[in-house]
C-alpha cells in the first residue's frame, strides 16, 4: 500500500498535499484556500486497546473515522480557509470530507474499473480532474456539477440500463472523503490523480462517461 502522501504511478505531480507529514488541519485549509473546495470535519478515529474505532460509537461502522459526524453537515461545510482552520483546531484528527453538488460532482466506480478507465482515458488524451482512491476499493472522478442529473440519460445513450453498471454519480446531498482521511485500520484515501494547476478546470461528465461505462461493463 502506498503512503498517504503518494500518488498512484503514472499520474501528474501535484501541489496538494505539498509535503509528507502535513496535518489534517493544514490539508483541509489548503483544499479551501487553493482549490476553493468546501470542506467539513467528519468523524475521527479513537484507539481502544490499540484498535481504531469510529468516534460515532458504532462498533460495526462501515466507514470508521470517515463519515459526517452530525446530521446538519451540509450547513457546516465551508469554503473559508479561516473557518476551516478553526473547525480542525477544535478536533485536529477529524476526517476531511468534501460535499458534492457544489464546486464538483463525483463519478464513483469500483477500483478495478477505475484503473481500466484511467488507462483508456490516457490513450484518448482526455483531460482529467482529480481522482481519489478509497480503502473500500472505490474511485471517484471529480467532474463539473450536474453529473448526478445527467448520468441516467448519458448511460442510456450508450446502450446500458441505469441499474446494470456499478457507476454512481454523487451530487447535491452527498460527499466524498479526501486524502489523507483514514478508514479505520483499512488505510487512507489517496490521490489516483492529484489536484494540480493543470486540472483546476474540471471535465464535464459527458467527456468521461464513455470510458467509465465501458470499464464498468467489463468489470461486471
mmCIF file of N, CA and C in Angstrom, residues 34-130:
data_model
loop_
_atom_site.group_PDB
_atom_site.id
_atom_site.type_symbol
_atom_site.label_atom_id
_atom_site.label_comp_id
_atom_site.label_asym_id
_atom_site.label_seq_id
_atom_site.Cartn_x
_atom_site.Cartn_y
_atom_site.Cartn_z
ATOM 1 N N UNK A 34 -6.622 26.801 -1.805
ATOM 2 C CA UNK A 34 -6.027 26.648 -3.128
ATOM 3 C C UNK A 34 -7.011 26.148 -4.178
ATOM 4 N N UNK A 35 -7.949 25.267 -3.772
ATOM 5 C CA UNK A 35 -8.898 24.723 -4.749
ATOM 6 C C UNK A 35 -10.281 25.350 -4.643
ATOM 7 N N UNK A 36 -10.512 26.117 -3.586
ATOM 8 C CA UNK A 36 -11.825 26.730 -3.355
ATOM 9 C C UNK A 36 -12.913 25.671 -3.190
ATOM 10 N N UNK A 37 -12.525 24.525 -2.585
ATOM 11 C CA UNK A 37 -13.483 23.478 -2.277
ATOM 12 C C UNK A 37 -14.092 23.731 -0.912
ATOM 13 N N UNK A 38 -15.383 23.471 -0.756
ATOM 14 C CA UNK A 38 -15.983 23.450 0.572
ATOM 15 C C UNK A 38 -15.479 22.205 1.300
ATOM 16 N N UNK A 39 -15.219 22.348 2.586
ATOM 17 C CA UNK A 39 -14.743 21.230 3.408
ATOM 18 C C UNK A 39 -15.553 21.206 4.704
ATOM 19 N N UNK A 40 -15.639 20.027 5.321
ATOM 20 C CA UNK A 40 -16.220 19.962 6.656
ATOM 21 C C UNK A 40 -15.615 18.779 7.399
ATOM 22 N N UNK A 41 -15.447 18.903 8.727
ATOM 23 C CA UNK A 41 -14.852 17.815 9.510
ATOM 24 C C UNK A 41 -15.858 16.712 9.765
ATOM 25 N N UNK A 42 -15.420 15.479 9.585
ATOM 26 C CA UNK A 42 -16.274 14.335 9.852
ATOM 27 C C UNK A 42 -15.910 13.670 11.166
ATOM 28 N N UNK A 43 -16.200 12.387 11.261
ATOM 29 C CA UNK A 43 -15.832 11.624 12.451
ATOM 30 C C UNK A 43 -14.321 11.443 12.489
ATOM 31 N N UNK A 44 -13.839 10.827 13.546
ATOM 32 C CA UNK A 44 -12.410 10.592 13.691
ATOM 33 C C UNK A 44 -12.206 9.238 14.355
ATOM 34 N N UNK A 45 -10.963 8.814 14.418
ATOM 35 C CA UNK A 45 -10.649 7.504 14.992
ATOM 36 C C UNK A 45 -10.188 7.635 16.435
ATOM 37 N N UNK A 46 -10.672 6.729 17.262
ATOM 38 C CA UNK A 46 -10.269 6.668 18.656
ATOM 39 C C UNK A 46 -9.740 5.268 18.937
ATOM 40 N N UNK A 47 -8.567 5.166 19.510
ATOM 41 C CA UNK A 47 -7.945 3.864 19.767
ATOM 42 C C UNK A 47 -8.426 3.275 21.096
ATOM 43 N N UNK A 48 -8.865 2.033 21.031
ATOM 44 C CA UNK A 48 -9.252 1.284 22.229
ATOM 45 C C UNK A 48 -8.410 0.013 22.248
ATOM 46 N N UNK A 49 -7.506 -0.072 23.214
ATOM 47 C CA UNK A 49 -6.565 -1.198 23.288
ATOM 48 C C UNK A 49 -5.798 -1.355 21.968
ATOM 49 N N UNK A 50 -5.451 -0.228 21.387
ATOM 50 C CA UNK A 50 -4.659 -0.247 20.161
ATOM 51 C C UNK A 50 -5.451 -0.458 18.887
ATOM 52 N N UNK A 51 -6.774 -0.662 19.022
ATOM 53 C CA UNK A 51 -7.627 -0.885 17.852
ATOM 54 C C UNK A 51 -8.403 0.397 17.546
ATOM 55 N N UNK A 52 -8.353 0.883 16.280
ATOM 56 C CA UNK A 52 -9.063 2.125 15.965
ATOM 57 C C UNK A 52 -10.566 1.913 15.807
ATOM 58 N N UNK A 53 -11.343 2.725 16.510
ATOM 59 C CA UNK A 53 -12.793 2.704 16.395
ATOM 60 C C UNK A 53 -13.289 4.078 15.991
ATOM 61 N N UNK A 54 -14.468 4.117 15.366
ATOM 62 C CA UNK A 54 -15.038 5.382 14.922
ATOM 63 C C UNK A 54 -15.586 6.165 16.107
ATOM 64 N N UNK A 55 -15.436 7.461 16.060
ATOM 65 C CA UNK A 55 -15.927 8.325 17.139
ATOM 66 C C UNK A 55 -17.451 8.307 17.227
ATOM 67 N N UNK A 56 -18.139 7.770 16.207
ATOM 68 C CA UNK A 56 -19.608 7.705 16.247
ATOM 69 C C UNK A 56 -20.101 6.684 17.269
ATOM 70 N N UNK A 57 -19.224 5.778 17.701
ATOM 71 C CA UNK A 57 -19.581 4.805 18.723
ATOM 72 C C UNK A 57 -20.132 3.494 18.200
ATOM 73 N N UNK A 58 -20.327 3.391 16.880
ATOM 74 C CA UNK A 58 -20.850 2.164 16.285
ATOM 75 C C UNK A 58 -19.683 1.207 16.017
ATOM 76 N N UNK A 59 -19.666 0.093 16.737
ATOM 77 C CA UNK A 59 -18.566 -0.863 16.577
ATOM 78 C C UNK A 59 -18.537 -1.476 15.184
ATOM 79 N N UNK A 60 -19.690 -1.468 14.493
ATOM 80 C CA UNK A 60 -19.767 -2.037 13.146
ATOM 81 C C UNK A 60 -19.818 -0.944 12.078
ATOM 82 N N UNK A 61 -19.321 0.236 12.389
ATOM 83 C CA UNK A 61 -19.367 1.369 11.454
ATOM 84 C C UNK A 61 -18.724 0.971 10.122
ATOM 85 N N UNK A 62 -19.428 1.148 8.997
ATOM 86 C CA UNK A 62 -18.882 0.744 7.698
ATOM 87 C C UNK A 62 -17.762 1.642 7.175
ATOM 88 N N UNK A 63 -17.679 2.865 7.704
ATOM 89 C CA UNK A 63 -16.614 3.791 7.277
ATOM 90 C C UNK A 63 -16.040 4.474 8.515
ATOM 91 N N UNK A 64 -15.370 3.694 9.378
ATOM 92 C CA UNK A 64 -14.898 4.249 10.653
ATOM 93 C C UNK A 64 -13.951 5.433 10.468
ATOM 94 N N UNK A 65 -14.322 6.553 11.101
ATOM 95 C CA UNK A 65 -13.489 7.745 11.032
ATOM 96 C C UNK A 65 -13.578 8.488 9.726
ATOM 97 N N UNK A 66 -14.582 8.194 8.888
ATOM 98 C CA UNK A 66 -14.622 8.802 7.553
ATOM 99 C C UNK A 66 -16.043 9.055 7.067
ATOM 100 N N UNK A 67 -16.889 9.598 7.951
ATOM 101 C CA UNK A 67 -18.252 9.948 7.529
ATOM 102 C C UNK A 67 -18.704 11.157 8.339
ATOM 103 N N UNK A 68 -19.796 11.834 7.936
ATOM 104 C CA UNK A 68 -20.244 13.009 8.677
ATOM 105 C C UNK A 68 -20.501 12.700 10.144
ATOM 106 N N UNK A 69 -20.174 13.674 10.987
ATOM 107 C CA UNK A 69 -20.324 13.485 12.424
ATOM 108 C C UNK A 69 -21.661 14.006 12.932
ATOM 109 N N UNK A 70 -22.387 14.764 12.090
ATOM 110 C CA UNK A 70 -23.642 15.361 12.533
ATOM 111 C C UNK A 70 -24.610 15.442 11.365
ATOM 112 N N UNK A 71 -25.904 15.405 11.627
ATOM 113 C CA UNK A 71 -26.889 15.386 10.542
ATOM 114 C C UNK A 71 -26.932 16.674 9.724
ATOM 115 N N UNK A 72 -26.505 17.789 10.306
ATOM 116 C CA UNK A 72 -26.547 19.058 9.583
ATOM 117 C C UNK A 72 -25.205 19.390 8.934
ATOM 118 N N UNK A 73 -24.472 18.343 8.523
ATOM 119 C CA UNK A 73 -23.127 18.552 7.976
ATOM 120 C C UNK A 73 -23.134 19.486 6.774
ATOM 121 N N UNK A 74 -24.195 19.482 5.975
ATOM 122 C CA UNK A 74 -24.225 20.307 4.761
ATOM 123 C C UNK A 74 -24.148 21.791 5.094
ATOM 124 N N UNK A 75 -24.740 22.194 6.217
ATOM 125 C CA UNK A 75 -24.690 23.598 6.612
ATOM 126 C C UNK A 75 -23.358 23.942 7.268
ATOM 127 N N UNK A 76 -22.629 22.920 7.700
ATOM 128 C CA UNK A 76 -21.342 23.125 8.359
ATOM 129 C C UNK A 76 -20.216 23.327 7.344
ATOM 130 N N UNK A 77 -20.388 22.820 6.131
ATOM 131 C CA UNK A 77 -19.334 22.882 5.116
ATOM 132 C C UNK A 77 -18.989 24.332 4.778
ATOM 133 N N UNK A 78 -17.701 24.609 4.619
ATOM 134 C CA UNK A 78 -17.244 25.967 4.374
ATOM 135 C C UNK A 78 -16.151 26.018 3.317
ATOM 136 N N UNK A 79 -16.123 27.092 2.572
ATOM 137 C CA UNK A 79 -15.047 27.329 1.622
ATOM 138 C C UNK A 79 -14.042 28.327 2.158
ATOM 139 N N UNK A 80 -14.208 28.739 3.414
ATOM 140 C CA UNK A 80 -13.314 29.703 4.043
ATOM 141 C C UNK A 80 -12.151 28.991 4.727
ATOM 142 N N UNK A 81 -10.936 29.349 4.355
ATOM 143 C CA UNK A 81 -9.758 28.748 4.980
ATOM 144 C C UNK A 81 -9.703 29.092 6.465
ATOM 145 N N UNK A 82 -10.143 30.294 6.821
ATOM 146 C CA UNK A 82 -10.119 30.722 8.222
ATOM 147 C C UNK A 82 -11.080 29.893 9.062
ATOM 148 N N UNK A 83 -12.287 29.671 8.537
ATOM 149 C CA UNK A 83 -13.280 28.869 9.266
ATOM 150 C C UNK A 83 -12.834 27.406 9.332
ATOM 151 N N UNK A 84 -12.259 26.900 8.229
ATOM 152 C CA UNK A 84 -11.768 25.515 8.222
ATOM 153 C C UNK A 84 -10.689 25.331 9.284
ATOM 154 N N UNK A 85 -9.782 26.289 9.378
ATOM 155 C CA UNK A 85 -8.724 26.188 10.394
ATOM 156 C C UNK A 85 -9.326 26.132 11.789
ATOM 157 N N UNK A 86 -10.324 26.962 12.028
ATOM 158 C CA UNK A 86 -10.946 26.998 13.343
ATOM 159 C C UNK A 86 -11.647 25.681 13.658
ATOM 160 N N UNK A 87 -12.306 25.071 12.660
ATOM 161 C CA UNK A 87 -13.019 23.812 12.895
ATOM 162 C C UNK A 87 -12.055 22.681 13.218
ATOM 163 N N UNK A 88 -10.935 22.587 12.481
ATOM 164 C CA UNK A 88 -9.994 21.489 12.746
ATOM 165 C C UNK A 88 -9.144 21.741 13.979
ATOM 166 N N UNK A 89 -9.038 22.992 14.407
ATOM 167 C CA UNK A 89 -8.356 23.252 15.677
ATOM 168 C C UNK A 89 -9.147 22.668 16.840
ATOM 169 N N UNK A 90 -10.478 22.635 16.687
ATOM 170 C CA UNK A 90 -11.337 22.052 17.726
ATOM 171 C C UNK A 90 -11.204 20.537 17.766
ATOM 172 N N UNK A 91 -11.028 19.888 16.603
ATOM 173 C CA UNK A 91 -10.882 18.431 16.526
ATOM 174 C C UNK A 91 -9.842 18.115 15.450
ATOM 175 N N UNK A 92 -8.537 18.161 15.810
ATOM 176 C CA UNK A 92 -7.442 18.020 14.833
ATOM 177 C C UNK A 92 -7.408 16.683 14.095
ATOM 178 N N UNK A 93 -8.053 15.635 14.638
ATOM 179 C CA UNK A 93 -7.993 14.329 13.980
ATOM 180 C C UNK A 93 -9.257 14.018 13.169
ATOM 181 N N UNK A 94 -10.140 15.000 13.033
ATOM 182 C CA UNK A 94 -11.372 14.777 12.261
ATOM 183 C C UNK A 94 -11.046 14.530 10.792
ATOM 184 N N UNK A 95 -11.814 13.656 10.170
ATOM 185 C CA UNK A 95 -11.620 13.371 8.745
ATOM 186 C C UNK A 95 -11.950 14.606 7.916
ATOM 187 N N UNK A 96 -11.400 14.651 6.683
ATOM 188 C CA UNK A 96 -11.684 15.746 5.764
ATOM 189 C C UNK A 96 -12.709 15.259 4.757
ATOM 190 N N UNK A 97 -13.888 15.863 4.773
ATOM 191 C CA UNK A 97 -14.964 15.479 3.860
ATOM 192 C C UNK A 97 -15.295 16.656 2.954
ATOM 193 N N UNK A 98 -15.629 16.351 1.701
ATOM 194 C CA UNK A 98 -15.936 17.358 0.692
ATOM 195 C C UNK A 98 -17.356 17.136 0.190
ATOM 196 N N UNK A 99 -18.253 18.118 0.322
ATOM 197 C CA UNK A 99 -19.612 17.946 -0.191
ATOM 198 C C UNK A 99 -19.623 17.994 -1.716
ATOM 199 N N UNK A 100 -20.348 17.103 -2.336
ATOM 200 C CA UNK A 100 -20.512 17.145 -3.793
ATOM 201 C C UNK A 100 -21.748 17.976 -4.128
ATOM 202 N N UNK A 101 -21.871 18.326 -5.427
ATOM 203 C CA UNK A 101 -23.007 19.127 -5.843
ATOM 204 C C UNK A 101 -22.779 20.614 -5.703
ATOM 205 N N UNK A 102 -21.560 21.001 -5.341
ATOM 206 C CA UNK A 102 -21.241 22.421 -5.192
ATOM 207 C C UNK A 102 -20.206 22.821 -6.245
ATOM 208 N N UNK A 103 -18.925 22.698 -5.915
ATOM 209 C CA UNK A 103 -17.898 23.010 -6.913
ATOM 210 C C UNK A 103 -17.608 21.815 -7.815
ATOM 211 N N UNK A 104 -18.053 20.647 -7.431
ATOM 212 C CA UNK A 104 -17.876 19.461 -8.269
ATOM 213 C C UNK A 104 -18.874 18.387 -7.886
ATOM 214 N N UNK A 105 -19.147 17.481 -8.830
ATOM 215 C CA UNK A 105 -19.803 16.201 -8.569
ATOM 216 C C UNK A 105 -18.725 15.131 -8.677
ATOM 217 N N UNK A 106 -19.045 13.909 -8.329
ATOM 218 C CA UNK A 106 -18.066 12.825 -8.445
ATOM 219 C C UNK A 106 -18.728 11.604 -9.071
ATOM 220 N N UNK A 107 -18.027 10.993 -10.025
ATOM 221 C CA UNK A 107 -18.475 9.736 -10.620
ATOM 222 C C UNK A 107 -17.735 8.616 -9.903
ATOM 223 N N UNK A 108 -18.488 7.752 -9.230
ATOM 224 C CA UNK A 108 -17.915 6.703 -8.390
ATOM 225 C C UNK A 108 -18.013 5.349 -9.074
ATOM 226 N N UNK A 109 -16.869 4.651 -9.171
ATOM 227 C CA UNK A 109 -16.809 3.337 -9.817
ATOM 228 C C UNK A 109 -15.940 2.400 -8.989
ATOM 229 N N UNK A 110 -16.044 1.071 -9.185
ATOM 230 C CA UNK A 110 -15.147 0.143 -8.498
ATOM 231 C C UNK A 110 -13.694 0.406 -8.897
ATOM 232 N N UNK A 111 -12.784 0.102 -7.995
ATOM 233 C CA UNK A 111 -11.355 0.348 -8.229
ATOM 234 C C UNK A 111 -10.855 -0.295 -9.523
ATOM 235 N N UNK A 112 -11.233 -1.545 -9.779
ATOM 236 C CA UNK A 112 -10.733 -2.237 -10.977
ATOM 237 C C UNK A 112 -11.207 -1.537 -12.252
ATOM 238 N N UNK A 113 -12.468 -1.117 -12.254
ATOM 239 C CA UNK A 113 -12.991 -0.385 -13.411
ATOM 240 C C UNK A 113 -12.325 0.976 -13.525
ATOM 241 N N UNK A 114 -12.054 1.599 -12.386
ATOM 242 C CA UNK A 114 -11.427 2.916 -12.395
ATOM 243 C C UNK A 114 -10.055 2.908 -13.029
ATOM 244 N N UNK A 115 -9.237 1.914 -12.686
ATOM 245 C CA UNK A 115 -7.893 1.846 -13.271
ATOM 246 C C UNK A 115 -7.962 1.520 -14.766
ATOM 247 N N UNK A 116 -8.900 0.666 -15.144
ATOM 248 C CA UNK A 116 -9.083 0.360 -16.566
ATOM 249 C C UNK A 116 -9.493 1.630 -17.319
ATOM 250 N N UNK A 117 -10.401 2.403 -16.724
ATOM 251 C CA UNK A 117 -10.851 3.641 -17.360
ATOM 252 C C UNK A 117 -9.719 4.662 -17.443
ATOM 253 N N UNK A 118 -8.906 4.753 -16.408
ATOM 254 C CA UNK A 118 -7.783 5.704 -16.426
ATOM 255 C C UNK A 118 -6.833 5.404 -17.574
ATOM 256 N N UNK A 119 -6.527 4.114 -17.771
ATOM 257 C CA UNK A 119 -5.628 3.734 -18.862
ATOM 258 C C UNK A 119 -6.244 4.093 -20.216
ATOM 259 N N UNK A 120 -7.544 3.860 -20.339
ATOM 260 C CA UNK A 120 -8.241 4.178 -21.585
ATOM 261 C C UNK A 120 -8.286 5.691 -21.809
ATOM 262 N N UNK A 121 -8.506 6.457 -20.749
ATOM 263 C CA UNK A 121 -8.545 7.910 -20.855
ATOM 264 C C UNK A 121 -7.189 8.494 -21.270
ATOM 265 N N UNK A 122 -6.110 7.896 -20.758
ATOM 266 C CA UNK A 122 -4.776 8.349 -21.156
ATOM 267 C C UNK A 122 -4.558 8.146 -22.650
ATOM 268 N N UNK A 123 -4.999 6.983 -23.153
ATOM 269 C CA UNK A 123 -4.848 6.733 -24.593
ATOM 270 C C UNK A 123 -5.702 7.695 -25.415
ATOM 271 N N UNK A 124 -6.851 8.077 -24.863
ATOM 272 C CA UNK A 124 -7.744 9.006 -25.551
ATOM 273 C C UNK A 124 -7.314 10.460 -25.362
ATOM 274 N N UNK A 125 -6.291 10.667 -24.514
ATOM 275 C CA UNK A 125 -5.775 12.003 -24.202
ATOM 276 C C UNK A 125 -6.865 12.921 -23.649
ATOM 277 N N UNK A 126 -7.698 12.347 -22.780
ATOM 278 C CA UNK A 126 -8.740 13.137 -22.127
ATOM 279 C C UNK A 126 -8.138 13.937 -20.973
ATOM 280 N N UNK A 127 -8.676 15.107 -20.739
ATOM 281 C CA UNK A 127 -8.248 15.926 -19.613
ATOM 282 C C UNK A 127 -9.044 15.510 -18.380
ATOM 283 N N UNK A 128 -8.332 15.086 -17.340
ATOM 284 C CA UNK A 128 -8.983 14.610 -16.121
ATOM 285 C C UNK A 128 -8.949 15.657 -15.032
ATOM 286 N N UNK A 129 -9.938 15.593 -14.148
ATOM 287 C CA UNK A 129 -9.870 16.327 -12.903
ATOM 288 C C UNK A 129 -9.229 15.432 -11.855
ATOM 289 N N UNK A 130 -9.227 15.834 -10.602
ATOM 290 C CA UNK A 130 -8.709 14.976 -9.538
ATOM 291 C C UNK A 130 -9.509 13.669 -9.441
#
